XYZ file of C-alpha atoms in Angstrom:
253
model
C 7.962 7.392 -2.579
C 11.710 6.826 -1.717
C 13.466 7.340 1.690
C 15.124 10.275 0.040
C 11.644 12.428 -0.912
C 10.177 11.531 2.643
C 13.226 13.305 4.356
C 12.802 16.298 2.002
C 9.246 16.275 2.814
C 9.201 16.377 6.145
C 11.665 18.320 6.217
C 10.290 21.216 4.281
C 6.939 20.448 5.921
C 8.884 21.329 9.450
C 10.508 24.812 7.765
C 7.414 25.769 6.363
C 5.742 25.827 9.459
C 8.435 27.614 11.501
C 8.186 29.986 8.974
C 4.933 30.576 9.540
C 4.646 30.690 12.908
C 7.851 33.353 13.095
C 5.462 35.633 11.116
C 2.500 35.386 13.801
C 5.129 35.497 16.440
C 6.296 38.933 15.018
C 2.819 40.070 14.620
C 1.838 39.196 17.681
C 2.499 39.756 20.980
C 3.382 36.694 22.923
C 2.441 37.702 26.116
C -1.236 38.092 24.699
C -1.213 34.560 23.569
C -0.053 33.352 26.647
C -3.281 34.704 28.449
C -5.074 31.743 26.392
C -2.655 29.396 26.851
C -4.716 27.285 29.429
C -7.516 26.973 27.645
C -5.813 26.333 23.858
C -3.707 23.676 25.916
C -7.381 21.811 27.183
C -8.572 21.878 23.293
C -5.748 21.264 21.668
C -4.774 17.853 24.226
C -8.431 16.642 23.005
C -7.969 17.664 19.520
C -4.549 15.596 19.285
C -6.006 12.092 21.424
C -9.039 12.411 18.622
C -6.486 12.968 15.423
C -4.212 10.605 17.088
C -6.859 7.424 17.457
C -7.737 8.053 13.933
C -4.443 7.817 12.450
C -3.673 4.897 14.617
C -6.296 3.051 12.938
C -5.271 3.982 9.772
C -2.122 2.602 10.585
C -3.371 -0.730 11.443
C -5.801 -0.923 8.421
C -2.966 0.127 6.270
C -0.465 -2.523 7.994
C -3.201 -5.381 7.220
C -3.844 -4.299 3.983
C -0.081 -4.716 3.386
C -0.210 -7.834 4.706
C -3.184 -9.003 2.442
C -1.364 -8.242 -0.687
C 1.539 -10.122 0.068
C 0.064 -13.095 1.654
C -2.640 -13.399 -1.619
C 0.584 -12.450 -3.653
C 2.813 -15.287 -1.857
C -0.396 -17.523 -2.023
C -0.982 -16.793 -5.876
C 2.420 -17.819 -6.841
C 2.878 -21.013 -4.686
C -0.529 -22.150 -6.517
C 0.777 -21.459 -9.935
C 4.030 -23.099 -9.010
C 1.859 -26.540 -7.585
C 0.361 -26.469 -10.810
C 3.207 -26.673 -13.363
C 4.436 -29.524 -10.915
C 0.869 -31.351 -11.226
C 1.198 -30.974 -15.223
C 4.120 -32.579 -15.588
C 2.596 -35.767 -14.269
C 0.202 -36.450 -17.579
C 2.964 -35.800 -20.699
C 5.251 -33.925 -22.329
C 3.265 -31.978 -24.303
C 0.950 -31.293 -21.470
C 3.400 -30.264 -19.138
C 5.576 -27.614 -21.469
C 2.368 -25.989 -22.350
C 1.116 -25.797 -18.427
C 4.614 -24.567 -18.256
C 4.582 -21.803 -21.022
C 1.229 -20.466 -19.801
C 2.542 -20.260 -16.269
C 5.658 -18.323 -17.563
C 3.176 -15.871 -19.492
C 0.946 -15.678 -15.995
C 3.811 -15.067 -13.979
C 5.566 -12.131 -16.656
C 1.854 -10.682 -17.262
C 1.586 -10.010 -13.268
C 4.924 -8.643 -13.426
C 5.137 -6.547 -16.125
C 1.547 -5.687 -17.082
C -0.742 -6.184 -13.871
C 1.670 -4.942 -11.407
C 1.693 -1.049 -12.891
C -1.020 -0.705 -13.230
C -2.240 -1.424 -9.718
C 0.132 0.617 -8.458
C -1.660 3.380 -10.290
C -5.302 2.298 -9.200
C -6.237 1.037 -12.496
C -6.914 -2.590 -11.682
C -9.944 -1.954 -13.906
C -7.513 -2.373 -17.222
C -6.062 -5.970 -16.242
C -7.250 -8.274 -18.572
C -7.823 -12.062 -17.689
C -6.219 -13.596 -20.960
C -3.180 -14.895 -18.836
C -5.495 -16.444 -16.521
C -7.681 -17.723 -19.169
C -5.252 -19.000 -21.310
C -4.199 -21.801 -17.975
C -7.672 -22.691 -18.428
C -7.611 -23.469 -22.425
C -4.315 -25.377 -22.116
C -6.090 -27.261 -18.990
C -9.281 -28.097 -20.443
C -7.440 -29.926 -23.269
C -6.654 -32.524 -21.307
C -7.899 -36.009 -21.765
C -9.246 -36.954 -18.569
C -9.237 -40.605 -20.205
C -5.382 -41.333 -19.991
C -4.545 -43.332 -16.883
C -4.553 -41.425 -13.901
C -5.912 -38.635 -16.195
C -9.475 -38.004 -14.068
C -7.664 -37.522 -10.765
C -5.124 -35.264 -12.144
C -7.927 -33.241 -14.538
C -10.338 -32.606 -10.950
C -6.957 -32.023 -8.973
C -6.143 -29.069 -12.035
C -9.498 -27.393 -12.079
C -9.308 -27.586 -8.434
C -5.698 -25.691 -8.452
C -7.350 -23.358 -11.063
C -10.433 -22.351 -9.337
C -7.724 -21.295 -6.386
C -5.691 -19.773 -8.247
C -8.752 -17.307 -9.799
C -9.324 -16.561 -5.832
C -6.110 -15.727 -4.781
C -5.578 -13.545 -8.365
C -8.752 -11.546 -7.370
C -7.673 -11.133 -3.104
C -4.421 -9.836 -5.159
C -5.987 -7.628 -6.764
C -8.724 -6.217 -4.540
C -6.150 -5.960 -1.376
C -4.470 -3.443 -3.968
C -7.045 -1.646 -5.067
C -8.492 -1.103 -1.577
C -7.653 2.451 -0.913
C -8.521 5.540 1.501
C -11.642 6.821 0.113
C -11.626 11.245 -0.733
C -13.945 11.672 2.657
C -10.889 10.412 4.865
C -8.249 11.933 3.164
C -9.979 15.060 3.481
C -10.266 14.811 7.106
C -6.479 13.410 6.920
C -5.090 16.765 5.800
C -7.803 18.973 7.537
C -7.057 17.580 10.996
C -3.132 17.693 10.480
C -3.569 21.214 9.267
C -5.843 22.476 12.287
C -3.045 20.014 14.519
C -0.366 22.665 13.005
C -2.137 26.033 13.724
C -2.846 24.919 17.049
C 1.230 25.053 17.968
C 0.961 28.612 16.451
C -1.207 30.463 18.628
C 0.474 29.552 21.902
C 2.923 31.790 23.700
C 6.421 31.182 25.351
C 8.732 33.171 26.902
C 11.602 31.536 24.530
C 10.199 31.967 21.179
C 13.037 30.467 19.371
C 12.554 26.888 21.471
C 8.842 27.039 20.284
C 9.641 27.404 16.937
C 12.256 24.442 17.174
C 9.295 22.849 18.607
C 6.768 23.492 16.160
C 9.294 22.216 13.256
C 9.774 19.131 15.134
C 5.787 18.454 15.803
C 5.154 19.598 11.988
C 7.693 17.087 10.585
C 6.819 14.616 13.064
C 3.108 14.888 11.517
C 4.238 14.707 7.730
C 6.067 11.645 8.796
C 2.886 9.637 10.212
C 0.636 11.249 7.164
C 3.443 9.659 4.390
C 3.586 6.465 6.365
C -0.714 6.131 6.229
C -0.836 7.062 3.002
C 1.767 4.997 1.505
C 0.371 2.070 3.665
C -3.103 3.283 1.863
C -0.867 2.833 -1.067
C 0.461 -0.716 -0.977
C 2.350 -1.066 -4.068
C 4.315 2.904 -4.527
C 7.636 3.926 -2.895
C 9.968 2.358 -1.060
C 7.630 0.580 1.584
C 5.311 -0.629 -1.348
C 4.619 -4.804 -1.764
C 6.965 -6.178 -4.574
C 6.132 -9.010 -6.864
C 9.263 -11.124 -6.019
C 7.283 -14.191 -5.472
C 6.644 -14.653 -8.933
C 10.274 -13.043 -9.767
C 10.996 -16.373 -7.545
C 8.401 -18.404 -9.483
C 10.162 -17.398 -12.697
C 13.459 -18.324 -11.670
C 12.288 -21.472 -10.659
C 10.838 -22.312 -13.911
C 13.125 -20.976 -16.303
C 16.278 -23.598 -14.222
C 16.609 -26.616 -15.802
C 14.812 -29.270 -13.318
């Protein structure tokens, strides 16, 4: 979701609810509502601390699963990148095809992985890229001189780099589950009606303030459930460490 689409959101989020309450307003006679006023005021303060503690902590879960993904992502690549490094210390052959699967790892996560976590279908990402470190790895002879510290120090590099692949892709696939989205929307929709059943003496400043509450309220929704969302729109995780990575390898050393 881009900047652009958030503003029109909220935006229309904070007409549509003037709207609305203009209606009541002419249906209604203010003065009545104002005899409840008191009371709606009592519930609806209560209402808001409850809806507000629960978004907070969305928030915060969103903000560390953000944080997740791009640490595991950051963590991923630096591991690939150590092991391309490592290759090059047995041979030439051994190195350019350490170096070719890494370039194939790096473009898979990129172009194939990346997509489709963003649309919740981590379920689809194969493990040939991953698999294919671990053929080119398990040719080595760990004979060759120096060979058996540099084949343990490999597997060891591989067996982290499978861990930080899967925190990758679990921290993405973590999302809000249908139970609290439903009680996302319902408590942001009873928040809203609340502001419509109060009375003022100067209508038009409560509608200005029930536009401004409304949008104020799409706002926070959009920002849990794009942080619920870690890799769509504008605040989403990027892949630029192994953009990076692939820079790296593709200059000449």
């Amino acid at each position: 979701m881009t900047i652009l689409s958030i503003i029109l959101i909220t935006a229309l989020a904070g007409l549509a609810s003037m709207g609305i309450h203009g209606l009541i307003q002419r249906r209604v006679d203010h003065r009545k509502l104002r005899n409840h006023n008191d009371v709606a005021a009592a519930v609806y303060t209560n209402f808001g601390v409850l809806f507000s503690l629960i978004l907070g902590i969305l928030v915060g879960q969103g903000e560390e699963r953000l944080g997740d993904l791009s640490s595991a992502t950051v963590h991923e690549a630096a591991i690939l990148m150590d092991l391309v490094n490592v290759a090059e210390a047995y041979n030439d052959k051994v190195g350019h095809a350490v170096h070719a699967a890494a370039v194939g790892y790096a473009n898979a996560v990129i172009e194939q992985e990346w997509p489709l976590l963003a649309e919740h279908q981590g379920g689809r990402i194969k493990r040939a890229p991953l698999e294919r470190l671990w053929r080119v790895s398990n040719a080595i002879d760990p004979a060759e001189p120096r060979g058996q510290a540099l084949y343990d120090t490999t597997v060891s590099m591989l067996e982290n780099l499978a861990e930080a692949r899967y925190e990758r892709i679990s921290a993405a696939n973590d999302d809000l589950s249908d139970l609290l989205r439903f009680v996302l929307w319902v408590g942001a929709a009873f928040t809203i009606a609340f502001l419509w059943f109060f009375g003022a003496e100067n209508q038009r400043v409560q509608l200005m303030l029930t536009g401004i509450v409304t949008s104020m309220l799409s706002l926070v929704l959009i920002l849990v459930l794009s942080m619920n969302s870690p890799l769509l729109g504008d605040l989403g995780a990027r892949p630029e460490p192994f953009v990076k990575l692939l820079q790296d390898l593709s200059s000449p050393s």
